mmCIF file of C-alpha atoms in Angstrom:
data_model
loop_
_atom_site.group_PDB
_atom_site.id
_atom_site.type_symbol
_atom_site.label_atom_id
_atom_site.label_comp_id
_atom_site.label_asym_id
_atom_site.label_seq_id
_atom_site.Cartn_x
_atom_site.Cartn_y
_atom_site.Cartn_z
ATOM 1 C CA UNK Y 129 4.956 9.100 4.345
ATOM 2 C CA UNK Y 130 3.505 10.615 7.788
ATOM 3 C CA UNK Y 131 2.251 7.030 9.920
ATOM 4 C CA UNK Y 132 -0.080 9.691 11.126
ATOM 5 C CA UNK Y 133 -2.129 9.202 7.988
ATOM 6 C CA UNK Y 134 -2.418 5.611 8.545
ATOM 7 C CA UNK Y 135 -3.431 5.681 12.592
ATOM 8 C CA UNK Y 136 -6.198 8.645 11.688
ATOM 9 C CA UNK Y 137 -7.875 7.191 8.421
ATOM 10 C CA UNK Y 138 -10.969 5.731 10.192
ATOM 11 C CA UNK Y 139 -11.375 2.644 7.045
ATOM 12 C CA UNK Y 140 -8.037 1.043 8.858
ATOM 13 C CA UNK Y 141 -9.294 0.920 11.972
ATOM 14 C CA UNK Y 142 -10.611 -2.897 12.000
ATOM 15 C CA UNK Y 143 -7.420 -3.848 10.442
ATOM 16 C CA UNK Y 144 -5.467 -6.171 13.182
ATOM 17 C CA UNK Y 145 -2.742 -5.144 15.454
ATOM 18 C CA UNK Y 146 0.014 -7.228 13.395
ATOM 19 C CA UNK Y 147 -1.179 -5.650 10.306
ATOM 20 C CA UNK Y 148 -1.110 -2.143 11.344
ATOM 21 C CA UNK Y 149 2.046 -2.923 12.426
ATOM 22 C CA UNK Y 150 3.463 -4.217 8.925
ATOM 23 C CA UNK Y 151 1.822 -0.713 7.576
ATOM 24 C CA UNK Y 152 3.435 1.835 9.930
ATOM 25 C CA UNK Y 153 6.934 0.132 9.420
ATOM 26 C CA UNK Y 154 6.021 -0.130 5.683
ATOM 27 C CA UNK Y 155 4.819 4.061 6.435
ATOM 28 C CA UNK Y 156 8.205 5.118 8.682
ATOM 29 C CA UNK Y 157 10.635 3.590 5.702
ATOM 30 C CA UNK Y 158 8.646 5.363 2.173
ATOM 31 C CA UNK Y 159 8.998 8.084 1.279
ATOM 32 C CA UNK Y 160 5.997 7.332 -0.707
ATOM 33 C CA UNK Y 161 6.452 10.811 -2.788
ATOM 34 C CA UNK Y 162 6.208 8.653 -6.122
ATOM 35 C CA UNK Y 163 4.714 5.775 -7.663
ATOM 36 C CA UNK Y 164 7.657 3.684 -7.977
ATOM 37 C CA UNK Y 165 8.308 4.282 -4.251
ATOM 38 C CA UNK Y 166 4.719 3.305 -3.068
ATOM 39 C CA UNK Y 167 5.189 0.271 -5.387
ATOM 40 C CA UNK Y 168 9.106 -0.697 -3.697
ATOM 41 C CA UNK Y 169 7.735 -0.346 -0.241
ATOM 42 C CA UNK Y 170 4.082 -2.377 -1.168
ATOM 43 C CA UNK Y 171 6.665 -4.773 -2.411
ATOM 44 C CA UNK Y 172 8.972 -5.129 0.586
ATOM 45 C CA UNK Y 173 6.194 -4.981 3.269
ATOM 46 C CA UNK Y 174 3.905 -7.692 1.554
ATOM 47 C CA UNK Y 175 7.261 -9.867 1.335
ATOM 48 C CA UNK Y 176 7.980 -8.992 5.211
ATOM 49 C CA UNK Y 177 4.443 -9.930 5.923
ATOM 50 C CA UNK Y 178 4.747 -13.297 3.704
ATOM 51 C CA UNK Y 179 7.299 -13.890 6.260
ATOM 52 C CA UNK Y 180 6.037 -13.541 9.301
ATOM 53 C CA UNK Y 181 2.518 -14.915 8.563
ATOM 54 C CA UNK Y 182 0.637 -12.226 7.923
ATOM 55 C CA UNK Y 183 -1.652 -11.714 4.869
ATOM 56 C CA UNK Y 184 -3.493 -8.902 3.396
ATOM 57 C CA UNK Y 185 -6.556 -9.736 1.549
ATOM 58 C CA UNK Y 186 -7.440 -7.847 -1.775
ATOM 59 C CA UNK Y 187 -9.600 -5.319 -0.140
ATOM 60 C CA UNK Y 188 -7.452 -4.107 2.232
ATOM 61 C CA UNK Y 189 -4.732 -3.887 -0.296
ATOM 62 C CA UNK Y 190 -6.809 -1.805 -2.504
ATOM 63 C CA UNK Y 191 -7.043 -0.274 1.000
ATOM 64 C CA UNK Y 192 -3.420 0.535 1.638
ATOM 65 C CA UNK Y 193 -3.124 1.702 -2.050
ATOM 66 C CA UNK Y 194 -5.733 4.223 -1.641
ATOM 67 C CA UNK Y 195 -4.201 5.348 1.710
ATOM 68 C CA UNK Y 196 -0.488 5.441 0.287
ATOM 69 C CA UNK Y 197 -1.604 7.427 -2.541
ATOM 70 C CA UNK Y 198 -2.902 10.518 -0.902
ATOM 71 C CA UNK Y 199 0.404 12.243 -0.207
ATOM 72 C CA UNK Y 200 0.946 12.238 -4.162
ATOM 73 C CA UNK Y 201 -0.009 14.969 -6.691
ATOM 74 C CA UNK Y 202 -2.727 13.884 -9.250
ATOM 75 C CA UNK Y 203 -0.383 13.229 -11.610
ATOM 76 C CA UNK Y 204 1.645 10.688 -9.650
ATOM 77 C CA UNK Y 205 -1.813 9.207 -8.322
ATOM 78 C CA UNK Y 206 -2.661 8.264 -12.215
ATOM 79 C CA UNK Y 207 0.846 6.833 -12.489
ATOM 80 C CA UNK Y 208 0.075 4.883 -9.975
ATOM 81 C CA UNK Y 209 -2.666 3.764 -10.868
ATOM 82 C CA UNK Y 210 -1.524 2.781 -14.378
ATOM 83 C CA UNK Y 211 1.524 0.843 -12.864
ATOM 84 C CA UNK Y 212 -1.244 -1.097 -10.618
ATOM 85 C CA UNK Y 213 -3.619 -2.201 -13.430
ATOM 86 C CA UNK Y 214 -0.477 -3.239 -15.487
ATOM 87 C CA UNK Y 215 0.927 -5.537 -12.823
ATOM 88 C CA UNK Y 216 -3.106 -6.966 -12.257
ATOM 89 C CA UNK Y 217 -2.876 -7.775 -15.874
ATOM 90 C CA UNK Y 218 0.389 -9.379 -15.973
ATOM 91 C CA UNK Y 219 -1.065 -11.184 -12.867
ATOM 92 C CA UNK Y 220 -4.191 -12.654 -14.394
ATOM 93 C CA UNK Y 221 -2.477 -14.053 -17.714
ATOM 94 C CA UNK Y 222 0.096 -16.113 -15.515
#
């Protein structure tokens, strides 16, 4: 994925220094060309940012999602989106 994406898309820009951060590291080691590699790099940065103190609330994870997902085709996007509302579910019943 191109960091540029994440410095120029004008809904990140209230997000805090140390989160930016977490997303252009998260941004320089995806590829983010599929779903599954959005998903592995959501995966490793939120347990990097666990870490280190840093939390991301729901909307600007819905956020990142939305940003992460607009270097993939259509297709991709729905896959996506399909793995994300299966892992919400599995979330809720637990």
């Amino acid at each position: 994925m191109d960091p540029s994406i994440l410095l120029n898309n004008a809904n990140l820009k209230n997000i805090s220094p140390e989160k930016l951060k977490f997303l252009m590291e998260m941004a320089n080691k995806s590829s983010g060309s599929t779903p599954q590699d959005m998903m592995a790099a959501l995966m490793a940065a939120s347990s990097a940012a666990q870490k280190s103190g840093v939390g991301f609330d729901s909307n600007e994870r819905d956020l990142i999602i939305e940003v992460l997902k607009q270097n993939m085709s259509k297709d991709d996007q729905k896959k996506a989106d399909l793995i994300l509302s299966m892992m919400k579910g599995r979330n809720q019943k637990k």
